[in-house]
Amino acid sequence: MSYRYKVASIFLLGFFVDCINIFMSAVALPSLSITLHVSSASVAWVANAYILGLTLIIPVSTWLAGRFGSRGILTASMLLFTASVWLCGQADSFHELVGWRFLQGIGGGLLIPVGQALMFNLFQGEQRAKMSTLVMAVALIAPAISPTVGGIIVDSSSWRWVFYSNIPFSLMAAGLSWFWIREAKSASLPRPDIKGLLLVSAALASLLLGMSLYGADYPAAAALSGVATGLIFVALYLLHYRRCSHAIIELNLLKSKKLSDSIYVYYAIPGVFTGVNLMAVFFLQNTLQFSARLTGTFMIVYAAGAFIAMTISGRVYNRVGARRLFTLGMLLHSAGIATLMLVEAPGDRWIIVIAYSLMGIGGGIGANTAQTTSLMDFAGGDTHKASVIWNLNRQMSFSLGAALFLMIFNVLLKYLDITAAYHATFALAALIGLLPLLRMRPLNPAKESP
C-alpha cells in the first residue's frame, strides 16, 4: 500500500470512530436518561460535552501537529480517546460522564482535522473528489451499523458497553498512526491564538447552555442570558480577529463560496438531521414503545438511501454542479422530515421507512456534495486552516442541531400533547432545513477548481 493510502486509511478509521461515537451513543440516551435520572434536555450534554472538547482542541490541532509531529499527535489522540471512552463506561454519575465525554472530545478532535489535511494534501483535483466520496461512505456506513449495534447492546446489556465498544477501533487507529505516519515538524510556527480559542469555546458553551435551559424547568431569564452571553463572545471574537495576525479561526477563508455554501448546507442537512433523529429516538422509544434495537434499524434504511444517492451524485457532480445537487438534497431531506409528521402509532412502520429513505437520499446528496465542495478552493497551508473551519462546522452542526430541536420540543410541550409536540417539531425542522435555498449562489463546477 502506498504512503498516501496509508494516511487515508488512518483518517478514515479515525473518522469512523468519531461517527460511531456520535450515532451509537444517541440510541442509548433514553436508557441513559432513566438510569442516571436526568431529563431529555439535560442528557443532551452527553453529546454537547463531546462537541465542546472537539471545539477546544480542533483549532490548535494543526499547531500541535507541527510542533510535536503528526505521528505523535495522531497516536496520542487515539490513546486519549481510548482512555476517556473507558472512563465514560465507568462513570457512576451524570456529571462524571459529562466530564469524561469532554475529555473524549479532546482526543477525537486531534485526529480528524490533522488526518484530513494530511490526506487532502496528498490527493489533488479529481482524486480529492474521490477521497471525499470515501469519507462520505464512512459517514454512511457508521450511522447504518452503529445505531443497530448500539440498540442491541442497550437492550441486552447496558449503555456502558456502547462506550466500551469504541475501544478496539481507537486502539487500531493509534497503532497504525505510530507505525505508518512519517514524522514531520514545521521549522517555525506562530504561537497559537489561545485568546481566540477561549472566546470560541465560551461562545459555543454559552449558546448550548442557553438553548438547553430554554423550555426546560428553568427561568427564561437564565436561558436568555446564556444565549446573550454566547452572542457577546461571538462579537468579542470578531473584534479579536481584526487585531490578531494568526487568529485561531481564519474567517477570511469564508470568502470562498464553496466553503461558505457547504457550511450552510451542512447545518441544514446533517445538522438538522442530528436533531430530528434524536427527537425520533425519544419519540419511537418513549412514546411508541419501540425497542432500542428496532429504533436503531431505521438508520440502516437511511444509510441505504444515502449510499445510493452519494454514489450517483459523486458521478454526476462535475456535470450537474454543486448548486443543483444542494437544492435537490435539501428538498428531499426536508420532505422526509415532514413525512415523520404522519407517524401516529406503532403500526406506522412503513411511514417511518419512507421518511428515513427520503432523509437518507437527500442527506446523501447534500452531505456528499458539501464534503466534496468545501475544500476545493484550497491547497497547502490553507487546506489545514480550512479543514479546521470545516471540521468545527461539522461537529458544531451536530450539537447545535440537537440542542435547537430539544429546545423547540420542550417549548411546544407546554402547549401541545406529546405526539403533537413531536409532529410540530418535525414540521419546523423541515422548514429550517430549506433556509439555505434563500441564499444559494452559483458555484463553479469542480473541474474548474485547482
Short mmCIF file of C-alpha atoms in Angstrom, two decimals:
data_model
loop_
_atom_site.label_atom_id
_atom_site.label_comp_id
_atom_site.label_asym_id
_atom_site.label_seq_id
_atom_site.Cartn_x
_atom_site.Cartn_y
_atom_site.Cartn_z
CA MET A 1 0.00 0.00 0.00
CA SER A 2 1.39 3.43 -0.94
CA TYR A 3 2.00 6.05 1.74
CA ARG A 4 -0.89 8.29 0.75
CA TYR A 5 -3.36 5.41 1.01
CA LYS A 6 -1.96 4.51 4.41
CA VAL A 7 -2.64 8.10 5.53
CA ALA A 8 -6.12 7.90 4.02
CA SER A 9 -6.79 4.61 5.85
CA ILE A 10 -5.82 6.11 9.21
CA PHE A 11 -8.01 9.16 8.68
CA LEU A 12 -10.98 7.09 7.52
CA LEU A 13 -10.64 4.78 10.52
CA GLY A 14 -10.49 7.75 12.89
CA PHE A 15 -13.46 9.33 11.13
CA PHE A 16 -15.35 6.05 11.53
CA VAL A 17 -14.60 6.06 15.27
CA ASP A 18 -15.90 9.63 15.52
CA CYS A 19 -19.12 8.80 13.65
CA ILE A 20 -20.00 5.64 15.57
CA ASN A 21 -19.34 7.52 18.78
CA ILE A 22 -21.99 10.10 17.84
CA PHE A 23 -24.70 7.81 16.47
CA MET A 24 -24.27 4.78 18.72
CA SER A 25 -24.47 6.90 21.87
CA ALA A 26 -27.61 8.68 20.59
CA VAL A 27 -29.69 5.49 20.60
CA ALA A 28 -28.64 4.90 24.23
CA LEU A 29 -29.75 8.32 25.50
CA PRO A 30 -33.29 7.30 26.60
CA SER A 31 -31.86 4.41 28.65
CA LEU A 32 -29.08 6.59 29.99
CA SER A 33 -31.62 9.29 30.93
CA ILE A 34 -33.60 6.80 33.02
CA THR A 35 -30.56 5.19 34.64
CA LEU A 36 -28.88 8.45 35.67
CA HIS A 37 -32.19 10.22 36.46
CA VAL A 38 -31.79 13.20 34.12
CA SER A 39 -34.21 14.90 31.74
CA SER A 40 -34.08 14.62 27.96
CA ALA A 41 -32.87 18.23 27.77
CA SER A 42 -30.05 17.57 30.25
CA VAL A 43 -28.98 14.26 28.74
CA ALA A 44 -28.13 16.11 25.52
CA TRP A 45 -24.99 17.25 27.34
CA VAL A 46 -23.59 13.77 26.80
CA ALA A 47 -23.22 14.93 23.20
CA ASN A 48 -22.62 18.61 23.97
CA ALA A 49 -19.64 17.89 26.21
CA TYR A 50 -18.03 15.86 23.44
CA ILE A 51 -18.54 18.74 20.97
CA LEU A 52 -17.07 21.26 23.42
CA GLY A 53 -13.96 19.11 23.75
CA LEU A 54 -13.67 19.00 19.98
CA THR A 55 -14.16 22.77 19.75
CA LEU A 56 -11.41 23.40 22.26
CA ILE A 57 -8.80 21.25 20.51
CA ILE A 58 -9.60 21.30 16.78
CA PRO A 59 -8.34 24.87 16.21
CA VAL A 60 -4.94 24.11 17.79
CA SER A 61 -4.60 20.61 16.35
CA THR A 62 -2.64 21.82 13.31
CA TRP A 63 -0.23 23.78 15.52
CA LEU A 64 0.23 20.78 17.81
CA ALA A 65 0.91 18.52 14.80
CA GLY A 66 3.51 20.99 13.51
CA ARG A 67 5.10 21.38 16.93
CA PHE A 68 5.18 17.75 18.06
CA GLY A 69 4.77 15.88 14.77
CA SER A 70 1.74 14.36 13.08
CA ARG A 71 2.63 10.81 14.09
CA GLY A 72 2.87 11.61 17.78
CA ILE A 73 -0.27 13.75 17.83
CA LEU A 74 -2.40 11.23 15.93
CA THR A 75 -1.22 8.39 18.15
CA ALA A 76 -1.73 10.36 21.36
CA SER A 77 -5.20 11.47 20.27
CA MET A 78 -6.45 7.92 19.86
CA LEU A 79 -4.83 6.76 23.12
CA LEU A 80 -6.53 9.64 24.96
CA PHE A 81 -9.78 8.76 23.20
CA THR A 82 -9.42 5.14 24.33
CA ALA A 83 -8.79 6.05 27.96
CA SER A 84 -11.69 8.51 28.12
CA VAL A 85 -14.11 6.04 26.49
CA TRP A 86 -13.25 3.51 29.18
CA LEU A 87 -13.83 6.13 31.88
CA CYS A 88 -17.20 7.05 30.32
CA GLY A 89 -18.27 3.46 30.73
CA GLN A 90 -17.11 3.51 34.34
CA ALA A 91 -18.98 6.72 35.21
CA ASP A 92 -21.31 6.49 38.23
CA SER A 93 -22.94 9.91 37.87
CA PHE A 94 -24.20 12.12 35.07
CA HIS A 95 -21.72 14.91 35.81
CA GLU A 96 -18.85 12.44 35.83
CA LEU A 97 -19.96 11.09 32.45
CA VAL A 98 -20.15 14.62 31.00
CA GLY A 99 -16.61 15.34 32.21
CA TRP A 100 -15.16 12.22 30.58
CA ARG A 101 -17.09 12.96 27.38
CA PHE A 102 -15.39 16.36 27.27
CA LEU A 103 -12.00 14.62 27.51
CA GLN A 104 -13.08 12.17 24.83
CA GLY A 105 -13.89 15.11 22.55
CA ILE A 106 -10.37 16.44 23.00
CA GLY A 107 -8.97 13.08 21.90
CA GLY A 108 -11.23 12.83 18.86
CA GLY A 109 -10.69 16.46 17.91
CA LEU A 110 -6.97 15.98 17.41
CA LEU A 111 -7.22 13.23 14.79
CA ILE A 112 -9.91 14.47 12.41
CA PRO A 113 -8.52 17.81 11.09
CA VAL A 114 -4.87 16.68 11.15
CA GLY A 115 -5.68 13.43 9.34
CA GLN A 116 -7.98 15.12 6.83
CA ALA A 117 -5.43 17.82 5.96
CA LEU A 118 -2.66 15.21 5.57
CA MET A 119 -4.87 13.15 3.27
CA PHE A 120 -6.21 16.03 1.16
CA ASN A 121 -2.71 17.41 0.56
CA LEU A 122 -1.71 14.00 -0.85
CA PHE A 123 -4.73 13.83 -3.19
CA GLN A 124 -5.42 16.67 -5.62
CA GLY A 125 -8.03 17.54 -8.25
CA GLU A 126 -10.44 14.75 -9.18
CA GLN A 127 -8.63 12.36 -6.82
CA ARG A 128 -9.59 14.64 -3.94
CA ALA A 129 -13.23 14.37 -5.01
CA LYS A 130 -12.93 10.57 -4.98
CA MET A 131 -11.46 10.64 -1.48
CA SER A 132 -14.32 12.90 -0.38
CA THR A 133 -16.70 10.21 -1.61
CA LEU A 134 -14.86 7.65 0.53
CA VAL A 135 -15.16 9.96 3.52
CA MET A 136 -18.91 10.17 2.97
CA ALA A 137 -19.11 6.40 2.52
CA VAL A 138 -17.66 6.02 6.02
CA ALA A 139 -20.08 8.68 7.23
CA LEU A 140 -22.91 6.46 5.95
CA ILE A 141 -21.60 3.06 6.99
CA ALA A 142 -21.07 4.18 10.59
CA PRO A 143 -24.61 5.53 11.10
CA ALA A 144 -26.01 2.42 9.40
CA ILE A 145 -24.21 -0.03 11.67
CA SER A 146 -23.76 1.78 14.97
CA PRO A 147 -27.39 2.56 15.99
CA THR A 148 -28.46 -1.04 15.34
CA VAL A 149 -25.47 -2.44 17.22
CA GLY A 150 -25.96 0.16 19.94
CA GLY A 151 -29.64 -0.78 20.23
CA ILE A 152 -28.76 -4.46 20.61
CA ILE A 153 -26.20 -3.57 23.29
CA VAL A 154 -28.67 -1.40 25.22
CA ASP A 155 -31.48 -3.99 25.02
CA SER A 156 -29.29 -6.94 26.00
CA SER A 157 -26.70 -5.38 28.31
CA SER A 158 -26.06 -1.79 29.36
CA TRP A 159 -25.47 1.66 27.88
CA ARG A 160 -21.92 1.41 29.31
CA TRP A 161 -20.94 -1.09 26.61
CA VAL A 162 -21.92 1.45 23.98
CA PHE A 163 -18.77 3.31 25.04
CA TYR A 164 -16.57 0.26 25.60
CA SER A 165 -17.25 -0.94 22.04
CA ASN A 166 -15.26 2.02 20.64
CA ILE A 167 -12.02 0.82 22.22
CA PRO A 168 -10.81 -1.74 19.60
CA PHE A 169 -11.17 0.78 16.77
CA SER A 170 -9.41 3.64 18.58
CA LEU A 171 -6.53 1.34 19.61
CA MET A 172 -6.18 0.20 16.00
CA ALA A 173 -6.05 3.81 14.81
CA ALA A 174 -3.38 4.61 17.43
CA GLY A 175 -1.20 1.67 16.34
CA LEU A 176 -1.46 2.44 12.62
CA SER A 177 -0.68 6.12 13.24
CA TRP A 178 2.52 5.23 15.09
CA PHE A 179 3.79 2.75 12.52
CA TRP A 180 2.60 4.33 9.27
CA ILE A 181 2.77 8.12 9.59
CA ARG A 182 6.04 9.74 8.55
CA GLU A 183 7.25 12.22 11.14
CA ALA A 184 7.27 15.85 10.03
CA LYS A 185 7.62 19.01 12.10
CA SER A 186 7.49 22.61 10.94
CA ALA A 187 10.68 24.63 11.32
CA SER A 188 8.89 27.77 12.54
CA LEU A 189 5.39 28.06 13.93
CA PRO A 190 3.34 31.08 15.02
CA ARG A 191 2.11 30.97 18.60
CA PRO A 192 -1.39 29.52 18.85
CA ASP A 193 -4.21 32.00 19.39
CA ILE A 194 -5.22 30.97 22.90
CA LYS A 195 -7.39 34.04 23.48
CA GLY A 196 -9.35 33.36 20.29
CA LEU A 197 -9.68 29.70 21.24
CA LEU A 198 -11.16 30.57 24.64
CA LEU A 199 -13.59 33.04 23.07
CA VAL A 200 -14.84 30.48 20.52
CA SER A 201 -15.23 27.78 23.19
CA ALA A 202 -17.02 30.14 25.56
CA ALA A 203 -19.38 31.26 22.78
CA LEU A 204 -20.39 27.70 21.90
CA ALA A 205 -20.73 26.62 25.54
CA SER A 206 -22.95 29.62 26.35
CA LEU A 207 -25.18 29.14 23.31
CA LEU A 208 -25.64 25.43 24.02
CA LEU A 209 -26.34 26.11 27.69
CA GLY A 210 -28.92 28.76 26.83
CA MET A 211 -30.75 26.50 24.38
CA SER A 212 -30.63 23.58 26.82
CA LEU A 213 -32.18 25.67 29.60
CA TYR A 214 -34.84 27.33 27.48
CA GLY A 215 -38.05 25.36 27.53
CA ALA A 216 -36.86 23.14 30.38
CA ASP A 217 -37.69 23.71 34.05
CA TYR A 218 -35.52 26.80 34.37
CA PRO A 219 -36.36 30.52 34.39
CA ALA A 220 -36.50 32.04 30.91
CA ALA A 221 -34.11 34.77 32.06
CA ALA A 222 -31.39 32.19 32.75
CA ALA A 223 -31.74 30.68 29.30
CA LEU A 224 -31.80 34.03 27.52
CA SER A 225 -28.78 35.21 29.47
CA GLY A 226 -26.89 32.14 28.24
CA VAL A 227 -27.74 32.89 24.61
CA ALA A 228 -26.96 36.59 25.07
CA THR A 229 -23.60 35.71 26.64
CA GLY A 230 -22.82 33.46 23.69
CA LEU A 231 -23.57 36.24 21.24
CA ILE A 232 -21.34 38.61 23.22
CA PHE A 233 -18.47 36.12 22.98
CA VAL A 234 -19.07 35.86 19.21
CA ALA A 235 -18.83 39.66 18.93
CA LEU A 236 -15.67 39.68 21.04
CA TYR A 237 -14.09 37.08 18.78
CA LEU A 238 -14.90 39.19 15.71
CA LEU A 239 -13.13 42.16 17.33
CA HIS A 240 -10.21 39.95 18.32
CA TYR A 241 -9.96 38.55 14.78
CA ARG A 242 -9.44 42.01 13.31
CA ARG A 243 -6.48 42.62 15.60
CA CYS A 244 -4.85 39.18 15.51
CA SER A 245 -2.47 38.21 12.70
CA HIS A 246 -2.80 34.46 13.39
CA ALA A 247 -6.40 34.04 14.53
CA ILE A 248 -7.43 30.56 15.62
CA ILE A 249 -10.24 30.50 13.04
CA GLU A 250 -9.30 32.22 9.78
CA LEU A 251 -12.63 33.82 8.87
CA ASN A 252 -11.14 35.29 5.71
CA LEU A 253 -11.33 31.81 4.16
CA LEU A 254 -15.12 32.04 4.32
CA LYS A 255 -14.91 34.35 1.29
CA SER A 256 -14.72 31.08 -0.65
CA LYS A 257 -18.26 30.47 -1.94
CA LYS A 258 -17.61 26.75 -2.00
CA LEU A 259 -16.67 26.63 1.68
CA SER A 260 -19.34 29.03 2.96
CA ASP A 261 -22.22 27.48 0.99
CA SER A 262 -21.11 24.00 2.03
CA ILE A 263 -21.21 25.11 5.67
CA TYR A 264 -24.77 26.46 5.36
CA VAL A 265 -25.92 23.23 3.71
CA TYR A 266 -24.22 21.09 6.35
CA TYR A 267 -26.18 22.85 9.08
CA ALA A 268 -29.38 22.39 7.05
CA ILE A 269 -28.92 18.67 6.38
CA PRO A 270 -26.61 16.71 8.76
CA GLY A 271 -27.09 19.32 11.50
CA VAL A 272 -30.88 19.31 11.25
CA PHE A 273 -30.94 15.53 10.85
CA THR A 274 -28.96 15.01 14.06
CA GLY A 275 -31.62 16.93 15.98
CA VAL A 276 -34.51 15.25 14.14
CA ASN A 277 -33.03 11.78 14.66
CA LEU A 278 -32.53 12.47 18.36
CA MET A 279 -36.17 13.53 18.68
CA ALA A 280 -37.25 10.48 16.68
CA VAL A 281 -35.28 8.20 19.03
CA PHE A 282 -37.15 9.55 22.04
CA PHE A 283 -40.49 9.55 20.15
CA LEU A 284 -40.16 5.94 18.99
CA GLN A 285 -38.81 4.53 22.26
CA ASN A 286 -40.69 6.56 24.89
CA THR A 287 -43.98 7.32 23.12
CA LEU A 288 -44.47 4.42 20.68
CA GLN A 289 -42.60 1.94 22.92
CA PHE A 290 -40.21 0.68 20.23
CA SER A 291 -37.13 -1.18 21.43
CA ALA A 292 -33.72 0.45 21.11
CA ARG A 293 -32.79 -2.25 18.60
CA LEU A 294 -35.78 -1.54 16.35
CA THR A 295 -35.19 2.21 16.61
CA GLY A 296 -31.60 1.73 15.50
CA THR A 297 -32.55 -0.32 12.43
CA PHE A 298 -34.19 2.67 10.77
CA MET A 299 -30.72 4.14 10.32
CA ILE A 300 -29.94 1.22 8.01
CA VAL A 301 -32.77 2.45 5.79
CA TYR A 302 -31.31 5.96 5.97
CA ALA A 303 -27.82 4.73 5.09
CA ALA A 304 -29.06 2.62 2.17
CA GLY A 305 -30.79 5.60 0.60
CA ALA A 306 -27.80 7.84 1.30
CA PHE A 307 -25.34 5.34 -0.18
CA ILE A 308 -27.25 5.13 -3.46
CA ALA A 309 -27.63 8.91 -3.62
CA MET A 310 -23.99 9.50 -2.74
CA THR A 311 -22.78 7.13 -5.45
CA ILE A 312 -24.90 8.79 -8.13
CA SER A 313 -24.21 12.38 -7.03
CA GLY A 314 -20.46 11.71 -6.93
CA ARG A 315 -20.52 10.55 -10.54
CA VAL A 316 -22.58 13.49 -11.85
CA TYR A 317 -21.01 16.19 -9.66
CA ASN A 318 -18.85 17.74 -12.39
CA ARG A 319 -21.68 17.75 -14.95
CA VAL A 320 -24.58 18.84 -12.77
CA GLY A 321 -22.81 21.23 -10.40
CA ALA A 322 -22.99 21.76 -6.66
CA ARG A 323 -25.88 24.23 -6.61
CA ARG A 324 -28.39 21.86 -8.23
CA LEU A 325 -27.28 18.96 -6.08
CA PHE A 326 -27.54 21.08 -2.92
CA THR A 327 -31.08 22.13 -3.87
CA LEU A 328 -32.25 18.60 -4.64
CA GLY A 329 -30.68 17.27 -1.44
CA MET A 330 -32.39 19.84 0.79
CA LEU A 331 -35.81 19.33 -0.84
CA LEU A 332 -35.73 15.55 -0.44
CA HIS A 333 -34.31 15.71 3.06
CA SER A 334 -37.00 18.11 4.28
CA ALA A 335 -39.69 16.00 2.59
CA GLY A 336 -38.51 13.02 4.64
CA ILE A 337 -38.63 15.01 7.88
CA ALA A 338 -42.15 16.22 7.05
CA THR A 339 -43.22 12.59 6.49
CA LEU A 340 -42.49 11.86 10.17
CA MET A 341 -45.49 14.05 10.97
CA LEU A 342 -47.72 11.22 9.67
CA VAL A 343 -46.47 8.73 12.28
CA GLU A 344 -49.19 8.24 14.89
CA ALA A 345 -48.97 4.64 16.13
CA PRO A 346 -46.56 1.66 16.38
CA GLY A 347 -48.12 0.18 13.22
CA ASP A 348 -46.89 3.10 11.08
CA ARG A 349 -43.52 1.49 10.45
CA TRP A 350 -43.73 1.82 6.68
CA ILE A 351 -44.23 5.57 7.04
CA ILE A 352 -41.07 5.69 9.15
CA VAL A 353 -39.22 3.67 6.48
CA ILE A 354 -40.35 6.12 3.78
CA ALA A 355 -39.33 9.08 5.94
CA TYR A 356 -35.85 7.70 6.64
CA SER A 357 -35.43 6.72 2.97
CA LEU A 358 -36.16 10.28 1.82
CA MET A 359 -33.93 11.76 4.51
CA GLY A 360 -31.19 9.32 3.53
CA ILE A 361 -31.38 10.13 -0.19
CA GLY A 362 -31.49 13.88 0.44
CA GLY A 363 -28.82 13.66 3.10
CA GLY A 364 -26.54 11.58 0.88
CA ILE A 365 -26.80 14.09 -1.96
CA GLY A 366 -26.38 17.18 0.20
CA ALA A 367 -23.70 15.99 2.61
CA ASN A 368 -21.57 14.34 -0.08
CA THR A 369 -21.76 17.45 -2.25
CA ALA A 370 -20.81 19.65 0.72
CA GLN A 371 -17.85 17.42 1.64
CA THR A 372 -16.65 17.41 -1.97
CA THR A 373 -17.11 21.15 -2.46
CA SER A 374 -15.90 22.58 0.84
CA LEU A 375 -12.10 22.43 0.47
CA MET A 376 -11.73 22.61 -3.31
CA ASP A 377 -10.51 26.22 -3.32
CA PHE A 378 -7.56 25.48 -1.04
CA ALA A 379 -4.10 23.93 -1.18
CA GLY A 380 -1.06 23.68 1.09
CA GLY A 381 -1.28 25.51 4.41
CA ASP A 382 -4.69 26.94 3.61
CA THR A 383 -6.03 23.38 3.45
CA HIS A 384 -5.16 22.93 7.14
CA LYS A 385 -6.83 26.22 8.08
CA ALA A 386 -9.93 25.46 6.00
CA SER A 387 -10.02 21.94 7.43
CA VAL A 388 -10.18 23.43 10.94
CA ILE A 389 -13.17 25.58 9.94
CA TRP A 390 -14.88 22.71 8.15
CA ASN A 391 -14.48 20.23 11.00
CA LEU A 392 -15.56 22.75 13.61
CA ASN A 393 -18.63 23.39 11.46
CA ARG A 394 -19.29 19.66 11.09
CA GLN A 395 -19.17 18.98 14.82
CA MET A 396 -20.96 22.17 15.89
CA SER A 397 -23.79 21.47 13.44
CA PHE A 398 -24.46 18.16 15.22
CA SER A 399 -24.54 19.72 18.67
CA LEU A 400 -26.47 22.86 17.76
CA GLY A 401 -29.00 20.78 15.82
CA ALA A 402 -29.67 18.56 18.82
CA ALA A 403 -29.86 21.48 21.25
CA LEU A 404 -32.12 23.54 18.97
CA PHE A 405 -34.78 20.88 18.43
CA LEU A 406 -34.75 19.71 22.04
CA MET A 407 -35.38 23.35 22.97
CA ILE A 408 -38.19 23.69 20.42
CA PHE A 409 -39.80 20.45 21.58
CA ASN A 410 -39.68 21.41 25.27
CA VAL A 411 -41.33 24.76 24.49
CA LEU A 412 -44.07 23.16 22.37
CA LEU A 413 -44.71 20.53 25.05
CA LYS A 414 -46.10 23.28 27.29
CA TYR A 415 -48.92 23.91 24.82
CA LEU A 416 -49.46 20.60 22.99
CA ASP A 417 -49.80 16.94 23.88
CA ILE A 418 -46.64 14.91 23.45
CA THR A 419 -47.38 13.47 19.99
CA ALA A 420 -48.47 16.84 18.62
CA ALA A 421 -45.31 18.44 20.07
CA TYR A 422 -43.13 15.91 18.24
CA HIS A 423 -45.05 16.48 14.98
CA ALA A 424 -44.78 20.26 15.27
CA THR A 425 -41.03 19.94 15.95
CA PHE A 426 -40.63 17.83 12.80
CA ALA A 427 -42.59 20.44 10.78
CA LEU A 428 -40.33 23.27 11.96
CA ALA A 429 -37.24 21.14 11.26
CA ALA A 430 -38.41 20.56 7.67
CA LEU A 431 -38.75 24.32 7.14
CA ILE A 432 -35.41 25.15 8.79
CA GLY A 433 -33.73 22.59 6.54
CA LEU A 434 -34.75 24.66 3.49
CA LEU A 435 -33.37 28.02 4.67
CA PRO A 436 -30.08 27.86 2.67
CA LEU A 437 -32.18 27.90 -0.53
CA LEU A 438 -32.78 31.61 0.16
CA ARG A 439 -29.11 32.47 -0.26
CA MET A 440 -27.79 29.77 -2.59
CA ARG A 441 -25.39 31.24 -5.13
CA PRO A 442 -23.98 29.80 -8.37
CA LEU A 443 -20.93 27.62 -7.77
CA ASN A 444 -18.31 26.78 -10.36
CA PRO A 445 -18.10 23.06 -11.18
CA ALA A 446 -15.33 21.11 -9.52
CA LYS A 447 -13.37 20.68 -12.74
CA GLU A 448 -12.73 24.45 -12.85
CA SER A 449 -11.16 24.44 -9.41
CA PRO A 450 -7.44 23.98 -8.83
#
